[in-house]
mmCIF file of C-alpha atoms in Angstrom:
data_model
loop_
_atom_site.group_PDB
_atom_site.id
_atom_site.type_symbol
_atom_site.label_atom_id
_atom_site.label_comp_id
_atom_site.label_asym_id
_atom_site.label_seq_id
_atom_site.Cartn_x
_atom_site.Cartn_y
_atom_site.Cartn_z
ATOM 1 C CA MET A 1 133.438 105.305 117.299
ATOM 2 C CA LEU A 2 133.178 103.780 113.629
ATOM 3 C CA SER A 3 135.200 100.734 113.005
ATOM 4 C CA LYS A 4 135.202 100.989 109.520
ATOM 5 C CA PRO A 5 135.278 104.278 107.442
ATOM 6 C CA LEU A 6 132.304 105.974 105.513
ATOM 7 C CA LEU A 7 131.897 105.325 101.646
ATOM 8 C CA THR A 8 131.803 107.648 99.126
ATOM 9 C CA THR A 9 128.767 107.012 96.872
ATOM 10 C CA HIS A 10 131.407 107.228 94.538
ATOM 11 C CA GLU A 11 133.366 104.269 96.342
ATOM 12 C CA VAL A 12 130.005 102.437 96.730
ATOM 13 C CA ALA A 13 128.959 102.927 92.709
ATOM 14 C CA GLU A 14 132.800 100.564 92.722
ATOM 15 C CA LEU A 15 132.432 98.106 94.287
ATOM 16 C CA LEU A 16 128.777 97.619 92.922
ATOM 17 C CA LYS A 17 130.593 98.085 89.652
ATOM 18 C CA ILE A 18 127.457 100.133 89.239
ATOM 19 C CA LYS A 19 126.672 103.523 88.414
ATOM 20 C CA GLU A 20 126.833 106.366 90.983
ATOM 21 C CA ALA A 21 123.267 107.582 90.140
ATOM 22 C CA THR A 22 122.184 104.318 90.874
ATOM 23 C CA VAL A 23 123.437 104.961 94.328
ATOM 24 C CA ARG A 24 122.099 107.802 94.425
ATOM 25 C CA ALA A 25 118.919 106.945 93.658
ATOM 26 C CA TRP A 26 118.783 104.412 95.576
ATOM 27 C CA ILE A 27 119.781 106.927 99.265
ATOM 28 C CA ARG A 28 116.892 109.313 97.670
ATOM 29 C CA ALA A 29 114.464 106.534 97.975
ATOM 30 C CA GLY A 30 115.411 105.552 101.467
ATOM 31 C CA GLU A 31 116.251 101.825 100.237
ATOM 32 C CA LEU A 32 120.373 102.841 100.904
ATOM 33 C CA PRO A 33 120.250 104.329 104.628
ATOM 34 C CA ALA A 34 123.185 106.837 104.497
ATOM 35 C CA ILE A 35 125.067 110.442 106.328
ATOM 36 C CA GLN A 36 124.799 113.358 104.279
ATOM 37 C CA PHE A 37 127.786 115.895 104.802
ATOM 38 C CA HIS A 38 126.613 118.927 103.559
ATOM 39 C CA ARG A 39 126.197 118.205 99.339
ATOM 40 C CA GLU A 40 127.957 115.255 99.779
ATOM 41 C CA TRP A 41 126.113 111.419 101.081
ATOM 42 C CA ARG A 42 128.572 108.976 102.921
ATOM 43 C CA VAL A 43 127.161 105.071 103.455
ATOM 44 C CA ALA A 44 128.456 103.722 106.158
ATOM 45 C CA PHE A 45 130.310 99.611 106.007
ATOM 46 C CA LYS A 46 128.018 97.549 107.718
ATOM 47 C CA ASP A 47 124.894 99.271 106.452
ATOM 48 C CA LEU A 48 126.045 98.191 102.778
ATOM 49 C CA GLU A 49 126.833 95.109 103.597
ATOM 50 C CA HIS A 50 123.382 94.365 104.823
ATOM 51 C CA PHE A 51 121.997 96.384 101.848
ATOM 52 C CA VAL A 52 123.702 94.037 99.727
ATOM 53 C CA GLY A 53 122.361 91.274 101.662
ATOM 54 C CA VAL A 54 119.095 91.532 101.899
ATOM 55 C CA ARG A 55 118.951 91.145 97.984
ATOM 56 C CA ARG A 56 120.753 88.000 97.832
ATOM 57 C CA THR A 57 119.052 85.412 96.142
ATOM 58 C CA GLY A 58 118.756 81.839 96.875
ATOM 59 C CA ASP A 59 118.174 80.994 100.261
ATOM 60 C CA PRO A 60 116.462 84.532 102.143
ATOM 61 C CA ARG A 61 117.376 83.102 105.337
ATOM 62 C CA GLU A 62 120.915 83.443 105.329
ATOM 63 C CA ALA A 63 120.065 87.309 105.057
ATOM 64 C CA ARG A 64 118.289 87.548 107.737
ATOM 65 C CA GLY A 65 121.017 85.114 110.019
ATOM 66 C CA GLU A 66 118.109 82.767 110.335
ATOM 67 C CA GLN A 67 119.190 78.854 110.897
ATOM 68 C CA HIS A 68 119.196 76.178 107.925
ATOM 69 C CA LYS A 69 116.863 72.809 108.553
ATOM 70 C CA SER A 70 118.152 69.742 109.870
ATOM 71 C CA GLU A 71 118.479 67.071 106.742
ATOM 72 C CA THR A 72 115.839 65.406 108.642
ATOM 73 C CA GLU A 73 113.296 68.532 109.058
ATOM 74 C CA LEU A 74 113.805 68.933 105.563
ATOM 75 C CA ARG A 75 112.801 65.226 104.573
ATOM 76 C CA SER A 76 109.566 66.326 106.996
ATOM 77 C CA SER A 77 108.016 68.866 106.148
ATOM 78 C CA ASN A 78 108.570 67.838 102.348
ATOM 79 C CA ARG A 79 105.754 64.284 102.450
ATOM 80 C CA LYS A 80 102.830 64.797 100.671
ATOM 81 C CA GLN A 81 99.970 65.916 102.602
ATOM 82 C CA PRO A 82 96.934 64.453 101.790
ATOM 83 C CA GLN A 83 95.528 66.966 99.253
ATOM 84 C CA THR A 84 92.027 67.597 99.286
ATOM 85 C CA THR A 85 89.617 68.958 96.276
ATOM 86 C CA ARG A 86 88.333 72.077 95.956
ATOM 87 C CA ARG A 87 85.475 71.934 93.740
ATOM 88 C CA GLY A 88 84.333 74.648 91.470
ATOM 89 C CA ALA A 89 80.875 76.583 91.566
ATOM 90 C CA SER A 90 78.958 74.609 88.697
ATOM 91 C CA GLU A 91 79.928 71.460 90.472
ATOM 92 C CA GLN A 92 78.785 73.377 94.069
ATOM 93 C CA ALA A 93 75.276 74.386 92.413
ATOM 94 C CA ALA A 94 74.640 70.896 90.622
ATOM 95 C CA ASP A 95 75.601 68.921 94.170
ATOM 96 C CA LYS A 96 72.599 71.066 95.352
ATOM 97 C CA ARG A 97 70.082 70.769 92.775
ATOM 98 C CA ASN A 98 70.465 66.550 93.018
ATOM 99 C CA SER A 99 69.928 66.907 96.700
ATOM 100 C CA ARG A 100 67.203 68.791 96.369
ATOM 101 C CA LYS A 101 65.477 66.261 93.483
ATOM 102 C CA LYS A 102 66.277 63.175 96.024
ATOM 103 C CA GLY A 103 63.918 64.648 98.862
ATOM 104 C CA ARG A 104 60.638 65.976 96.086
ATOM 105 C CA PRO A 105 58.830 63.241 95.283
ATOM 106 C CA ASN A 106 58.215 62.260 91.894
ATOM 107 C CA ASN A 107 56.739 64.022 89.838
ATOM 108 C CA SER A 108 57.009 62.339 86.119
ATOM 109 C CA ARG A 109 53.618 61.080 84.371
#
């Protein structure tokens, strides 16, 4: 049934070079799946591999098992898109005032 043995919290801590209390905290928080036998916790090697893979820095697609984009796809997605300018509220209000002034008759004396 199991292709690899279940690891104790101590073994997981040794593999990751961290404290055993950290492993137990991950288990309690539900971040690291584990099986409880009496008072002891066991972690499946497959679950540990997934846990570490998700936290890996770099390309997050690798951890999810997604494929890399080809060189052509990267070049086309990196092309500069036309930029639209966002105007602030004060600029928009000034435009409204100016457009109203243009439509009014000249009240200058």
